[in-house]
CSV table of C-alpha atoms in Angstrom, one decimal:
chain,number,residue,atom,x,y,z
A,212,LEU,CA,20.8,15.6,-2.1
A,213,VAL,CA,17.3,14.4,-0.8
A,214,ALA,CA,15.5,11.8,-2.7
A,215,LEU,CA,11.8,11.7,-1.9
A,216,TYR,CA,8.5,10.2,-2.6
A,217,PRO,CA,6.5,11.8,-5.4
A,218,ASP,CA,3.7,14.4,-4.2
A,219,PRO,CA,0.2,12.9,-4.4
A,220,LYS,CA,-1.2,12.4,-7.7
A,221,SER,CA,-3.9,14.9,-6.8
A,222,GLY,CA,-1.2,17.4,-5.7
A,223,TYR,CA,0.6,18.5,-2.6
A,224,PRO,CA,-2.3,19.1,-0.2
A,225,PRO,CA,-3.4,22.7,0.3
A,226,LYS,CA,-5.0,21.8,3.5
A,227,TYR,CA,-5.5,18.7,5.9
A,228,ALA,CA,-8.2,16.4,6.9
A,229,ARG,CA,-7.1,17.6,10.6
A,230,ASP,CA,-6.5,21.1,11.8
A,231,SER,CA,-3.9,20.0,14.5
A,232,ILE,CA,-2.2,16.6,15.8
A,233,PRO,CA,-1.5,15.6,19.3
A,234,GLU,CA,1.8,17.2,20.6
A,235,LEU,CA,4.3,14.8,21.6
A,236,THR,CA,7.4,15.8,23.6
A,237,LYS,CA,8.9,12.0,24.5
A,238,TYR,CA,9.5,8.8,22.8
A,239,PRO,CA,7.9,5.9,24.6
A,240,ASP,CA,11.5,5.0,26.3
A,241,GLY,CA,11.5,8.6,27.7
A,242,GLN,CA,14.0,10.1,25.2
A,243,THR,CA,13.1,13.5,24.0
A,244,LEU,CA,11.7,14.1,20.8
A,245,PRO,CA,13.6,16.6,18.3
A,246,THR,CA,13.0,20.2,19.1
A,247,PRO,CA,14.4,22.0,15.9
A,248,LYS,CA,15.3,25.6,16.6
A,249,GLY,CA,16.1,28.5,14.3
A,250,GLY,CA,12.9,28.8,12.4
A,251,VAL,CA,11.4,25.7,10.7
A,252,ASP,CA,9.2,26.3,7.7
A,253,TYR,CA,6.6,24.0,8.5
A,254,ALA,CA,3.6,23.3,11.1
A,255,PRO,CA,3.3,19.9,12.7
A,256,GLY,CA,1.0,17.8,10.8
A,257,GLU,CA,2.1,19.0,7.2
A,258,MET,CA,3.2,16.3,4.7
A,259,LEU,CA,7.0,16.6,4.7
A,260,GLY,CA,8.0,13.4,3.2
A,261,SER,CA,7.1,14.0,-0.4
A,262,MET,CA,8.7,16.4,-3.0
A,263,SER,CA,7.1,19.7,-2.0
A,264,GLY,CA,7.5,18.9,1.6
A,265,GLU,CA,11.5,18.7,1.4
A,266,LEU,CA,11.3,17.1,4.8
A,267,GLY,CA,11.0,20.6,6.2
A,268,LEU,CA,15.0,21.1,5.5
A,269,ARG,CA,15.3,24.0,3.2
A,270,LYS,CA,15.0,27.0,5.3
A,271,PHE,CA,17.1,25.5,8.0
A,272,LEU,CA,19.8,24.5,5.5
A,273,GLU,CA,20.0,27.5,3.4
A,274,ALA,CA,20.2,29.7,6.4
A,275,GLN,CA,23.6,28.1,7.2
A,276,GLY,CA,24.9,28.3,3.7
A,277,HIS,CA,24.1,24.8,2.3
A,278,SER,CA,22.4,23.9,-0.9
A,279,LEU,CA,19.5,21.4,-1.0
A,280,VAL,CA,18.4,19.4,-4.0
A,281,VAL,CA,15.4,17.2,-3.7
A,282,MET,CA,14.6,14.7,-6.4
A,283,ALA,CA,11.8,12.2,-7.1
A,284,GLU,CA,14.0,10.4,-9.5
A,285,LYS,CA,16.3,7.7,-7.9
A,286,ASP,CA,17.7,5.4,-10.5
A,287,GLY,CA,18.4,7.7,-13.5
A,288,GLU,CA,21.3,9.9,-14.6
A,289,ALA,CA,20.0,12.9,-13.1
A,290,PHE,CA,20.4,11.6,-9.7
A,291,ASP,CA,23.8,10.3,-10.3
A,292,LYS,CA,24.9,13.5,-11.5
A,293,GLU,CA,23.8,15.2,-8.5
A,294,LEU,CA,25.4,12.6,-6.2
A,295,GLU,CA,28.7,13.5,-7.8
A,296,ASP,CA,28.8,16.6,-5.7
A,297,ALA,CA,26.8,15.5,-2.8
A,298,GLU,CA,28.4,15.5,0.8
A,299,ILE,CA,25.0,14.2,2.3
A,300,VAL,CA,22.5,11.9,0.9
A,301,ILE,CA,19.2,11.5,2.4
A,302,SER,CA,16.7,8.7,1.1
A,303,GLN,CA,13.8,6.9,2.5
A,304,PRO,CA,13.0,3.4,3.1
A,305,PHE,CA,10.5,1.3,1.1
A,306,TRP,CA,11.2,3.4,-2.0
A,307,PRO,CA,15.0,4.5,-1.5
A,308,ALA,CA,17.9,5.8,-3.9
A,309,TYR,CA,20.0,2.7,-3.6
A,310,ILE,CA,23.5,4.0,-2.6
A,311,THR,CA,25.6,1.0,-4.3
A,312,ALA,CA,29.2,0.5,-4.4
A,313,GLU,CA,29.2,1.6,-8.0
A,314,ARG,CA,27.5,5.1,-6.9
A,315,ILE,CA,29.8,5.5,-4.0
A,316,ALA,CA,32.9,5.0,-6.4
A,317,LYS,CA,31.6,8.0,-8.2
A,318,ALA,CA,30.7,10.3,-5.1
A,319,PRO,CA,34.2,11.3,-4.0
A,320,LYS,CA,32.6,14.2,-1.6
A,321,LEU,CA,29.9,11.9,0.0
A,322,LYS,CA,30.5,12.0,3.9
A,323,MET,CA,27.1,10.7,5.0
A,324,ALA,CA,24.0,8.6,3.8
A,325,ILE,CA,21.1,9.3,6.1
A,326,THR,CA,17.8,7.2,6.0
A,327,ALA,CA,14.6,9.5,6.7
A,328,GLY,CA,13.2,6.6,8.6
A,329,ILE,CA,14.7,3.4,10.0
A,330,GLY,CA,16.9,1.0,8.3
A,331,ALA,CA,20.0,1.0,5.9
A,332,ASP,CA,19.6,-2.1,3.7
A,333,HIS,CA,19.6,0.3,0.7
A,334,VAL,CA,23.2,1.3,1.3
A,335,ASP,CA,26.2,-0.9,0.6
A,336,LEU,CA,27.6,-1.1,4.0
A,337,GLU,CA,30.9,-2.4,3.2
A,338,ALA,CA,31.5,0.2,0.4
A,339,ALA,CA,30.5,2.9,2.6
A,340,CYS,CA,32.8,1.7,5.4
A,341,LYS,CA,35.8,1.6,3.1
A,342,ALA,CA,35.1,5.0,1.7
A,343,GLY,CA,34.6,6.5,5.2
A,344,ILE,CA,31.0,7.4,4.7
A,345,SER,CA,28.8,7.6,8.0
A,346,VAL,CA,25.6,5.7,7.5
A,347,THR,CA,22.7,6.7,9.9
A,348,GLU,CA,19.0,6.5,10.6
A,349,VAL,CA,16.4,8.6,12.5
A,350,THR,CA,15.8,5.8,15.3
A,351,PHE,CA,12.5,5.6,16.7
A,352,CYS,CA,11.1,8.3,14.4
A,353,ASN,CA,8.2,6.0,13.1
A,354,SER,CA,8.4,3.0,15.3
A,355,ILE,CA,5.1,3.7,16.8
A,356,SER,CA,3.6,4.1,13.4
A,357,VAL,CA,4.8,1.0,12.2
A,358,ALA,CA,3.4,-0.8,15.4
A,359,GLU,CA,-0.1,0.8,14.8
A,360,HIS,CA,0.1,-0.4,11.2
A,361,VAL,CA,0.9,-3.9,12.3
A,362,MET,CA,-2.1,-3.7,14.7
A,363,MET,CA,-4.3,-2.6,11.8
A,364,THR,CA,-3.0,-5.4,9.6
A,365,ILE,CA,-3.6,-8.1,12.1
A,366,LEU,CA,-7.1,-7.1,12.8
A,367,ASN,CA,-8.0,-6.7,9.1
A,368,LEU,CA,-6.7,-10.2,8.2
A,369,VAL,CA,-8.1,-12.1,11.3
A,370,ARG,CA,-11.8,-10.1,11.1
A,371,ASN,CA,-11.7,-10.6,7.4
A,372,PHE,CA,-12.2,-6.8,7.1
A,373,GLY,CA,-11.1,-6.4,3.4
A,374,PRO,CA,-13.3,-8.8,1.6
A,375,SER,CA,-16.2,-7.9,3.9
A,376,HIS,CA,-15.9,-4.2,3.2
A,377,ASP,CA,-15.7,-5.0,-0.7
A,378,ILE,CA,-19.0,-7.0,-0.2
A,379,ALA,CA,-20.7,-4.0,1.3
A,380,ARG,CA,-19.3,-1.4,-1.0
A,381,ALA,CA,-20.7,-3.7,-4.0
A,382,GLY,CA,-24.1,-3.3,-2.6
A,383,GLY,CA,-24.3,-6.4,-0.8
A,384,TRP,CA,-25.2,-7.6,2.8
A,385,ASP,CA,-24.0,-11.2,2.8
A,386,ILE,CA,-23.3,-11.9,6.7
A,387,ALA,CA,-22.4,-15.5,6.2
A,388,ASP,CA,-19.9,-14.8,3.6
A,389,CYS,CA,-18.1,-12.3,5.6
A,390,VAL,CA,-18.2,-14.5,8.8
A,391,ALA,CA,-16.9,-17.4,7.1
A,392,ARG,CA,-13.3,-16.3,7.3
A,393,SER,CA,-13.8,-14.1,10.5
A,394,TYR,CA,-12.2,-14.9,13.6
A,395,ASP,CA,-11.7,-13.3,17.0
A,396,LEU,CA,-8.2,-12.3,18.0
A,397,GLU,CA,-9.0,-13.0,21.6
A,398,GLY,CA,-7.1,-15.9,22.9
A,399,MET,CA,-5.0,-16.4,19.7
A,400,ALA,CA,-1.1,-17.1,20.1
A,401,VAL,CA,0.6,-14.1,18.5
A,402,GLY,CA,4.3,-13.7,18.4
A,403,THR,CA,6.8,-11.2,17.2
A,404,VAL,CA,10.2,-12.1,15.3
A,405,ALA,CA,12.4,-9.4,17.1
A,406,ALA,CA,11.2,-7.4,20.2
A,407,GLY,CA,13.0,-3.9,19.8
A,408,ARG,CA,11.4,-0.7,19.7
A,409,ILE,CA,8.7,-2.0,17.0
A,410,GLY,CA,8.3,-5.5,18.1
A,411,LEU,CA,7.7,-4.5,21.8
A,412,ALA,CA,5.3,-1.6,21.0
A,413,VAL,CA,3.3,-4.1,19.1
A,414,LEU,CA,3.2,-6.6,22.2
A,415,LYS,CA,2.0,-3.9,24.4
A,416,ARG,CA,-0.6,-3.1,22.0
A,417,LEU,CA,-1.8,-6.7,21.7
A,418,LYS,CA,-2.0,-7.3,25.4
A,419,PRO,CA,-5.4,-5.6,26.0
A,420,PHE,CA,-6.9,-8.0,23.3
A,421,ASP,CA,-6.1,-10.9,25.7
A,422,CYS,CA,-3.8,-12.6,23.3
A,423,VAL,CA,-1.2,-15.2,24.2
A,424,LEU,CA,2.0,-13.3,23.5
A,425,HIS,CA,5.3,-14.7,22.1
A,426,TYR,CA,8.6,-13.2,21.2
A,427,THR,CA,12.0,-14.2,19.8
A,428,ASP,CA,15.1,-11.8,19.9
A,429,ARG,CA,18.8,-12.0,20.0
A,430,HIS,CA,18.4,-9.9,23.4
A,431,ARG,CA,16.1,-11.3,25.9
A,432,LEU,CA,13.7,-8.6,27.3
A,433,PRO,CA,14.1,-8.0,31.0
A,434,LYS,CA,11.9,-10.3,33.1
A,435,VAL,CA,9.8,-7.6,34.7
A,436,VAL,CA,8.7,-6.8,30.8
A,437,GLU,CA,8.0,-10.6,30.5
A,438,ASP,CA,6.1,-10.8,33.4
A,439,GLU,CA,4.0,-7.7,32.8
A,440,LEU,CA,3.1,-8.6,29.4
A,441,GLY,CA,2.9,-12.5,30.0
A,442,LEU,CA,5.4,-13.2,27.3
A,443,THR,CA,6.8,-16.6,26.4
A,444,TYR,CA,10.3,-16.5,25.1
A,445,HIS,CA,11.5,-18.4,22.1
A,446,PRO,CA,15.2,-19.0,21.3
A,447,ASP,CA,14.5,-18.7,17.5
A,448,ALA,CA,11.9,-18.0,14.9
A,449,LYS,CA,11.4,-21.4,14.0
A,450,SER,CA,10.0,-22.4,17.5
A,451,LEU,CA,7.9,-19.3,17.7
A,452,ALA,CA,6.5,-19.9,14.3
A,453,ALA,CA,5.2,-23.4,15.2
A,454,ALA,CA,3.5,-22.3,18.3
A,455,CYS,CA,1.6,-19.1,17.0
A,456,ASP,CA,-1.7,-18.4,15.1
A,457,VAL,CA,-0.3,-14.9,14.1
A,458,VAL,CA,3.6,-14.2,13.3
A,459,THR,CA,4.7,-10.6,12.7
A,460,LEU,CA,8.0,-9.8,11.5
A,461,ASN,CA,9.9,-6.8,13.1
A,462,CYS,CA,13.3,-7.4,12.3
A,463,PRO,CA,15.8,-5.7,10.2
A,464,LEU,CA,16.9,-7.1,6.6
A,465,HIS,CA,20.4,-8.3,6.5
A,466,PRO,CA,22.2,-11.6,5.1
A,467,GLU,CA,21.1,-13.7,8.0
A,468,THR,CA,17.2,-12.6,7.5
A,469,GLU,CA,16.9,-12.5,3.8
A,470,HIS,CA,14.3,-14.7,2.9
A,471,MET,CA,14.0,-16.2,6.3
A,472,VAL,CA,10.5,-17.2,5.6
A,473,ASP,CA,10.7,-19.8,3.2
A,474,ASP,CA,8.8,-23.1,2.3
A,475,ALA,CA,10.2,-24.9,5.2
A,476,PHE,CA,9.6,-21.9,7.6
A,477,ILE,CA,6.0,-21.8,6.7
A,478,ALA,CA,5.6,-25.5,6.8
A,479,ASN,CA,6.5,-25.5,10.4
A,480,MET,CA,3.7,-22.9,11.0
A,481,LYS,CA,0.2,-23.8,12.1
A,482,ARG,CA,-2.2,-24.5,9.1
A,483,GLY,CA,-4.3,-21.6,8.8
A,484,ALA,CA,-1.8,-19.0,10.4
A,485,TYR,CA,-1.5,-15.5,9.6
A,486,LEU,CA,1.9,-13.8,8.5
A,487,ILE,CA,2.5,-10.1,8.8
A,488,ASN,CA,5.7,-8.3,7.4
A,489,THR,CA,5.9,-4.6,7.7
A,490,ALA,CA,9.5,-4.9,7.9
A,491,ARG,CA,11.2,-5.6,4.5
A,492,GLY,CA,9.9,-7.4,1.7
A,493,LYS,CA,13.0,-9.8,1.3
A,494,LEU,CA,12.5,-11.2,4.7
A,495,CYS,CA,10.1,-13.7,2.9
A,496,ASP,CA,10.3,-15.7,-0.3
A,497,ARG,CA,7.6,-14.3,-2.2
A,498,ASP,CA,6.7,-17.5,-4.3
A,499,ALA,CA,6.7,-19.4,-1.0
A,500,VAL,CA,4.2,-17.2,0.6
A,501,ALA,CA,2.0,-17.3,-2.7
A,502,ARG,CA,2.2,-21.1,-2.5
A,503,ALA,CA,1.1,-21.2,1.0
A,504,LEU,CA,-1.8,-18.8,0.4
A,505,GLU,CA,-3.0,-21.1,-2.4
A,506,SER,CA,-2.7,-24.3,-0.5
A,507,GLY,CA,-4.4,-22.7,2.7
A,508,GLN,CA,-1.3,-23.4,5.0
A,509,LEU,CA,-1.6,-19.5,5.3
A,510,ALA,CA,-4.8,-18.0,6.0
A,511,GLY,CA,-3.5,-14.5,5.3
A,512,TYR,CA,-0.6,-12.4,4.3
A,513,GLY,CA,-0.4,-8.8,5.2
A,514,GLY,CA,2.4,-6.3,4.4
A,515,ASN,CA,3.4,-2.8,3.5
A,516,THR,CA,6.6,-3.6,1.9
A,517,ARG,CA,7.6,-5.3,-1.5
A,518,THR,CA,10.6,-7.3,-2.5
A,519,SER,CA,11.1,-4.6,-5.1
A,520,VAL,CA,10.4,-1.2,-5.2
A,521,PRO,CA,8.9,0.9,-6.9
A,522,VAL,CA,6.2,-1.6,-7.4
A,523,PRO,CA,6.2,-3.3,-10.7
A,524,ALA,CA,3.1,-3.4,-13.0
A,525,CYS,CA,2.6,-7.0,-12.4
A,526,PHE,CA,2.3,-6.2,-8.7
A,527,VAL,CA,-1.7,-7.0,-9.2
A,528,VAL,CA,-1.0,-10.4,-10.0
A,529,SER,CA,0.6,-11.1,-6.5
A,530,CYS,CA,-2.5,-9.4,-4.7
A,531,ARG,CA,-4.9,-11.8,-6.4
A,532,PHE,CA,-5.8,-13.6,-3.2
A,533,SER,CA,-8.6,-12.1,-1.0
A,534,LYS,CA,-6.5,-13.5,1.8
A,535,ILE,CA,-4.0,-10.7,1.3
A,536,PHE,CA,-4.2,-7.4,3.0
A,537,PHE,CA,-1.7,-5.1,1.6
A,538,LEU,CA,-1.1,-1.3,1.9
A,539,PRO,CA,1.7,1.2,1.0
A,540,VAL,CA,3.6,2.7,4.0
A,541,PRO,CA,1.4,5.4,5.4
A,542,CYS,CA,3.5,5.8,8.6
A,543,SER,CA,6.4,8.2,8.0
A,544,LEU,CA,5.3,11.2,6.1
A,545,PHE,CA,4.2,13.6,9.0
A,546,PRO,CA,6.0,15.3,11.7
A,547,VAL,CA,4.6,14.9,15.4
A,548,CYS,CA,7.2,17.1,17.3
A,549,THR,CA,7.1,20.8,17.5
């Protein structure tokens, strides 16, 4: 049973903007990329992460005698009915099918819950453990995509790109208005909360911008990496936040990190700092962020994840600030391996 994003409103793409994409063979750590055999029914670069793409699994699974059910519905009775007979359920982060204890209790055949991406906070892990269900993710599958998204978000906020672009689209050429909130990233102190696959990739991409780089993580990076990137290590997120002009959250969501960014955390940041959250919405207290944007304690907030998904109709209210740069997650729908 696979729960995927709906197809584009304009329909599943009959063709794409590019004829090909770069052929990659390894992850940045040297691990080889997946090389599926037995006849995949897609070409690299096709959109697989929506309904019609079916993750490219149908031909592969049906050739081995399995049945595949793909749904965009994640919360209703139809999904629950299919889950009762499912042995494997696959879902995506940011708009997942929540595998709750109640659902697990009604799925006696379920053996595995797979995230077609990174993270498992949509699964009740305690209930899954008790039921003997394996919970897995596709580690590293979109880590670089997210790191690039972080870089785009930082530059958009610091350089004030969004409001400046809006001025130009409206027919204006008001340079002073654009520049009033635009700064150089060069020389700024930028820190990542967590320096795993994504956080480290962000730090590597920031290095050429001549930033002063900071990080905090449960596991300190090797000294050779710290020296190569010129990193300053912090024992906790609070001390990092106090030192940085830009703070990017690249940590997982669990009980210890839920709402870690609250009023007290933000008050400890520099006035006019920027906060980036491309990890999980619940890392931040939404109302605390809104208050900080209104008061000017935060100069900007950038993200691609919401506290609740799907996005509610009232979402537009939370984006009323020109200080926000917010996009859905455009980083996990296309395969790059062959």
